[in-house]
Amino acid sequence: MAAHIETLTVPYQPDDMYRLVAGIESYPRFIKWIKALRVSQPRTEGQVHHCVGEAVVGFKGFTEQFATSVAADAAARTVKVRLVRGPFRRLENDWSFAPEDAGGSKITFRIDYEFSNIMLQALAASNRDLAIRKIMDSFLTEAERRFGSAPGSRHTPTP
């Protein structure tokens, strides 16, 4: 499966959005298909905070477990996620957050994945756009809850 890149402009500050995405321990509270998540092996190298996130996810009758390494760089406002183990052949996910001239943030979200199981891959392929939209909506709904609504507060995709 090819990588998918989504770019959004939102009315929240880049540092706030970075902290929201980097705070993986809170994901089960606002991403409904994450049933459990454990953070382990935290360490810091310079400005970059590393950890392993072990998640249990459930979607359309499937339950899977997987682990990813997470590298969150506050200075660069980036979060990089890579597969450690799980039902994937490949999983890479990158987030970046940049200030917008008019205020708010430009968020770039890239995901590249392939499941090892052909049935899961077919399910994922047929639901990719919906799943990405739900991921983004989950984060933006949580941002609105945490930071308050701003004028025009629902996100608008950037071409």
PDB file of C-alpha atoms in Angstrom:
ATOM      1  CA  MET A   1       0.000   0.000   0.000  1.00  0.00           C
ATOM      2  CA  ALA A   2       1.297   3.427  -0.906  1.00  0.00           C
ATOM      3  CA  ALA A   3       1.910   6.094   1.667  1.00  0.00           C
ATOM      4  CA  HIS A   4      -0.921   8.501   2.337  1.00  0.00           C
ATOM      5  CA  ILE A   5      -0.268  12.136   3.248  1.00  0.00           C
ATOM      6  CA  GLU A   6      -2.892  14.403   4.785  1.00  0.00           C
ATOM      7  CA  THR A   7      -2.310  18.118   5.345  1.00  0.00           C
ATOM      8  CA  LEU A   8      -4.677  20.156   7.510  1.00  0.00           C
ATOM      9  CA  THR A   9      -4.847  23.696   8.772  1.00  0.00           C
ATOM     10  CA  VAL A  10      -6.300  23.977  12.276  1.00  0.00           C
ATOM     11  CA  PRO A  11      -6.880  26.906  14.646  1.00  0.00           C
ATOM     12  CA  TYR A  12      -4.689  25.480  17.437  1.00  0.00           C
ATOM     13  CA  GLN A  13      -1.088  26.302  18.269  1.00  0.00           C
ATOM     14  CA  PRO A  14       1.591  23.947  16.858  1.00  0.00           C
ATOM     15  CA  ASP A  15       3.094  23.237  20.299  1.00  0.00           C
ATOM     16  CA  ASP A  16      -0.338  22.280  21.672  1.00  0.00           C
ATOM     17  CA  MET A  17      -1.035  19.955  18.742  1.00  0.00           C
ATOM     18  CA  TYR A  18       2.450  18.453  19.024  1.00  0.00           C
ATOM     19  CA  ARG A  19       1.895  17.688  22.739  1.00  0.00           C
ATOM     20  CA  LEU A  20      -1.513  16.172  21.997  1.00  0.00           C
ATOM     21  CA  VAL A  21      -0.079  13.763  19.407  1.00  0.00           C
ATOM     22  CA  ALA A  22       3.124  13.030  21.376  1.00  0.00           C
ATOM     23  CA  GLY A  23       1.088  12.145  24.501  1.00  0.00           C
ATOM     24  CA  ILE A  24       0.290   8.617  23.353  1.00  0.00           C
ATOM     25  CA  GLU A  25      -0.698   7.446  26.841  1.00  0.00           C
ATOM     26  CA  SER A  26      -3.958   9.403  26.523  1.00  0.00           C
ATOM     27  CA  TYR A  27      -5.014   7.891  23.161  1.00  0.00           C
ATOM     28  CA  PRO A  28      -7.458   5.312  24.630  1.00  0.00           C
ATOM     29  CA  ARG A  29      -9.478   8.183  26.129  1.00  0.00           C
ATOM     30  CA  PHE A  30     -10.306   9.695  22.753  1.00  0.00           C
ATOM     31  CA  ILE A  31      -9.583   7.151  19.988  1.00  0.00           C
ATOM     32  CA  LYS A  32     -12.394   4.642  20.402  1.00  0.00           C
ATOM     33  CA  TRP A  33     -10.785   1.653  18.672  1.00  0.00           C
ATOM     34  CA  ILE A  34      -7.713   1.748  20.935  1.00  0.00           C
ATOM     35  CA  LYS A  35      -8.852  -0.560  23.722  1.00  0.00           C
ATOM     36  CA  ALA A  36      -5.623  -0.400  25.763  1.00  0.00           C
ATOM     37  CA  LEU A  37      -2.195   1.172  25.477  1.00  0.00           C
ATOM     38  CA  ARG A  38       0.926   0.692  27.570  1.00  0.00           C
ATOM     39  CA  VAL A  39       3.974   2.946  27.331  1.00  0.00           C
ATOM     40  CA  SER A  40       7.358   1.407  28.110  1.00  0.00           C
ATOM     41  CA  GLN A  41      11.085   2.037  27.678  1.00  0.00           C
ATOM     42  CA  PRO A  42      10.927   5.836  27.998  1.00  0.00           C
ATOM     43  CA  ARG A  43      14.226   7.621  27.411  1.00  0.00           C
ATOM     44  CA  THR A  44      15.438  10.989  26.203  1.00  0.00           C
ATOM     45  CA  GLU A  45      18.294  11.622  23.785  1.00  0.00           C
ATOM     46  CA  GLY A  46      18.953  15.341  23.517  1.00  0.00           C
ATOM     47  CA  GLN A  47      15.598  16.956  22.648  1.00  0.00           C
ATOM     48  CA  VAL A  48      13.970  13.716  21.446  1.00  0.00           C
ATOM     49  CA  HIS A  49      11.786  11.634  23.749  1.00  0.00           C
ATOM     50  CA  HIS A  50      11.566   7.944  22.851  1.00  0.00           C
ATOM     51  CA  CYS A  51       9.242   5.209  24.054  1.00  0.00           C
ATOM     52  CA  VAL A  52       7.502   2.047  22.955  1.00  0.00           C
ATOM     53  CA  GLY A  53       3.724   2.057  22.743  1.00  0.00           C
ATOM     54  CA  GLU A  54       2.014  -1.326  22.994  1.00  0.00           C
ATOM     55  CA  ALA A  55      -1.596  -1.092  21.841  1.00  0.00           C
ATOM     56  CA  VAL A  56      -4.635  -3.341  21.698  1.00  0.00           C
ATOM     57  CA  VAL A  57      -6.993  -2.186  18.950  1.00  0.00           C
ATOM     58  CA  GLY A  58     -10.418  -3.411  17.912  1.00  0.00           C
ATOM     59  CA  PHE A  59     -12.100  -2.619  14.608  1.00  0.00           C
ATOM     60  CA  LYS A  60     -15.045  -4.302  12.845  1.00  0.00           C
ATOM     61  CA  GLY A  61     -14.781  -7.503  14.863  1.00  0.00           C
ATOM     62  CA  PHE A  62     -10.986  -7.763  14.666  1.00  0.00           C
ATOM     63  CA  THR A  63      -8.769  -7.341  17.710  1.00  0.00           C
ATOM     64  CA  GLU A  64      -5.028  -6.980  17.242  1.00  0.00           C
ATOM     65  CA  GLN A  65      -2.010  -6.075  19.334  1.00  0.00           C
ATOM     66  CA  PHE A  66       1.022  -4.246  18.081  1.00  0.00           C
ATOM     67  CA  ALA A  67       3.954  -2.244  19.362  1.00  0.00           C
ATOM     68  CA  THR A  68       5.584   0.836  17.894  1.00  0.00           C
ATOM     69  CA  SER A  69       8.605   2.923  18.711  1.00  0.00           C
ATOM     70  CA  VAL A  70       7.784   6.597  19.081  1.00  0.00           C
ATOM     71  CA  ALA A  71      10.293   9.449  18.710  1.00  0.00           C
ATOM     72  CA  ALA A  72       8.842  12.823  19.707  1.00  0.00           C
ATOM     73  CA  ASP A  73      11.000  15.863  18.985  1.00  0.00           C
ATOM     74  CA  ALA A  74       9.586  18.972  20.687  1.00  0.00           C
ATOM     75  CA  ALA A  75      12.091  21.355  19.052  1.00  0.00           C
ATOM     76  CA  ALA A  76      11.240  20.154  15.535  1.00  0.00           C
ATOM     77  CA  ARG A  77       7.565  19.565  16.440  1.00  0.00           C
ATOM     78  CA  THR A  78       7.621  16.086  14.907  1.00  0.00           C
ATOM     79  CA  VAL A  79       6.425  12.670  16.026  1.00  0.00           C
ATOM     80  CA  LYS A  80       7.767   9.586  14.226  1.00  0.00           C
ATOM     81  CA  VAL A  81       6.234   6.152  14.754  1.00  0.00           C
ATOM     82  CA  ARG A  82       7.775   2.878  13.524  1.00  0.00           C
ATOM     83  CA  LEU A  83       6.681  -0.751  13.859  1.00  0.00           C
ATOM     84  CA  VAL A  84       8.323  -2.887  16.537  1.00  0.00           C
ATOM     85  CA  ARG A  85       6.024  -5.928  16.255  1.00  0.00           C
ATOM     86  CA  GLY A  86       2.489  -6.798  15.313  1.00  0.00           C
ATOM     87  CA  PRO A  87       0.258  -7.753  12.405  1.00  0.00           C
ATOM     88  CA  PHE A  88       2.018  -5.432   9.960  1.00  0.00           C
ATOM     89  CA  ARG A  89       4.732  -6.027   7.400  1.00  0.00           C
ATOM     90  CA  ARG A  90       5.378  -2.307   7.545  1.00  0.00           C
ATOM     91  CA  LEU A  91       4.082   0.613   9.595  1.00  0.00           C
ATOM     92  CA  GLU A  92       5.453   4.142   9.498  1.00  0.00           C
ATOM     93  CA  ASN A  93       3.609   7.200  10.686  1.00  0.00           C
ATOM     94  CA  ASP A  94       4.962  10.749  10.810  1.00  0.00           C
ATOM     95  CA  TRP A  95       3.396  13.948  12.129  1.00  0.00           C
ATOM     96  CA  SER A  96       4.723  17.485  11.810  1.00  0.00           C
ATOM     97  CA  PHE A  97       3.301  20.757  13.099  1.00  0.00           C
ATOM     98  CA  ALA A  98       4.145  24.195  11.710  1.00  0.00           C
ATOM     99  CA  PRO A  99       2.810  27.654  12.570  1.00  0.00           C
ATOM    100  CA  GLU A 100       0.517  29.324  10.063  1.00  0.00           C
ATOM    101  CA  ASP A 101       0.917  33.023   9.237  1.00  0.00           C
ATOM    102  CA  ALA A 102      -2.739  33.707  10.056  1.00  0.00           C
ATOM    103  CA  GLY A 103      -2.465  31.782  13.351  1.00  0.00           C
ATOM    104  CA  GLY A 104      -3.082  28.161  14.111  1.00  0.00           C
ATOM    105  CA  SER A 105      -1.140  25.245  12.686  1.00  0.00           C
ATOM    106  CA  LYS A 106      -0.432  23.349   9.547  1.00  0.00           C
ATOM    107  CA  ILE A 107      -0.420  19.625  10.351  1.00  0.00           C
ATOM    108  CA  THR A 108       1.146  17.091   8.031  1.00  0.00           C
ATOM    109  CA  PHE A 109       0.261  13.454   8.710  1.00  0.00           C
ATOM    110  CA  ARG A 110       1.908  10.646   6.725  1.00  0.00           C
ATOM    111  CA  ILE A 111       1.108   6.971   7.108  1.00  0.00           C
ATOM    112  CA  ASP A 112       2.546   4.018   5.222  1.00  0.00           C
ATOM    113  CA  TYR A 113       1.458   0.534   6.245  1.00  0.00           C
ATOM    114  CA  GLU A 114       0.902  -2.982   5.026  1.00  0.00           C
ATOM    115  CA  PHE A 115      -0.658  -5.806   7.019  1.00  0.00           C
ATOM    116  CA  SER A 116       0.854  -9.296   6.978  1.00  0.00           C
ATOM    117  CA  ASN A 117      -2.631 -10.862   6.952  1.00  0.00           C
ATOM    118  CA  ILE A 118      -4.287 -10.559   3.528  1.00  0.00           C
ATOM    119  CA  MET A 119      -7.780 -10.268   5.077  1.00  0.00           C
ATOM    120  CA  LEU A 120      -6.708  -7.426   7.345  1.00  0.00           C
ATOM    121  CA  GLN A 121      -4.971  -5.758   4.398  1.00  0.00           C
ATOM    122  CA  ALA A 122      -8.147  -5.974   2.283  1.00  0.00           C
ATOM    123  CA  LEU A 123     -10.230  -4.581   5.164  1.00  0.00           C
ATOM    124  CA  ALA A 124      -7.718  -1.774   5.706  1.00  0.00           C
ATOM    125  CA  ALA A 125      -7.526  -0.940   1.997  1.00  0.00           C
ATOM    126  CA  SER A 126     -11.306  -0.708   1.656  1.00  0.00           C
ATOM    127  CA  ASN A 127     -11.594   1.509   4.738  1.00  0.00           C
ATOM    128  CA  ARG A 128      -8.388   3.577   4.479  1.00  0.00           C
ATOM    129  CA  ASP A 129      -9.923   6.979   3.783  1.00  0.00           C
ATOM    130  CA  LEU A 130     -12.605   6.490   6.435  1.00  0.00           C
ATOM    131  CA  ALA A 131     -10.025   5.333   8.999  1.00  0.00           C
ATOM    132  CA  ILE A 132      -7.735   8.308   8.319  1.00  0.00           C
ATOM    133  CA  ARG A 133     -10.668  10.707   8.545  1.00  0.00           C
ATOM    134  CA  LYS A 134     -11.705   9.127  11.875  1.00  0.00           C
ATOM    135  CA  ILE A 135      -8.133   9.375  13.211  1.00  0.00           C
ATOM    136  CA  MET A 136      -7.916  13.049  12.300  1.00  0.00           C
ATOM    137  CA  ASP A 137     -11.409  13.763  13.656  1.00  0.00           C
ATOM    138  CA  SER A 138     -10.515  12.032  16.949  1.00  0.00           C
ATOM    139  CA  PHE A 139      -7.457  14.257  17.407  1.00  0.00           C
ATOM    140  CA  LEU A 140      -9.284  17.421  16.397  1.00  0.00           C
ATOM    141  CA  THR A 141     -12.250  16.703  18.658  1.00  0.00           C
ATOM    142  CA  GLU A 142      -9.804  16.149  21.530  1.00  0.00           C
ATOM    143  CA  ALA A 143      -7.977  19.393  20.624  1.00  0.00           C
ATOM    144  CA  GLU A 144     -11.271  21.267  20.778  1.00  0.00           C
ATOM    145  CA  ARG A 145     -12.047  19.670  24.151  1.00  0.00           C
ATOM    146  CA  ARG A 146      -8.606  20.543  25.554  1.00  0.00           C
ATOM    147  CA  PHE A 147      -7.980  23.944  24.007  1.00  0.00           C
ATOM    148  CA  GLY A 148     -11.509  25.241  23.431  1.00  0.00           C
ATOM    149  CA  SER A 149     -13.212  26.027  20.218  1.00  0.00           C
ATOM    150  CA  ALA A 150     -11.847  28.746  18.045  1.00  0.00           C
ATOM    151  CA  PRO A 151     -13.646  30.635  15.297  1.00  0.00           C
ATOM    152  CA  GLY A 152     -14.171  28.184  12.443  1.00  0.00           C
ATOM    153  CA  SER A 153     -12.873  25.511  14.755  1.00  0.00           C
ATOM    154  CA  ARG A 154     -13.509  22.423  12.655  1.00  0.00           C
ATOM    155  CA  HIS A 155     -10.494  21.552  10.552  1.00  0.00           C
ATOM    156  CA  THR A 156     -10.250  22.353   6.881  1.00  0.00           C
ATOM    157  CA  PRO A 157      -8.147  20.194   4.582  1.00  0.00           C
ATOM    158  CA  THR A 158      -5.322  22.001   2.823  1.00  0.00           C
ATOM    159  CA  PRO A 159      -4.849  21.074  -0.847  1.00  0.00           C
TER     160      PRO A 159
END
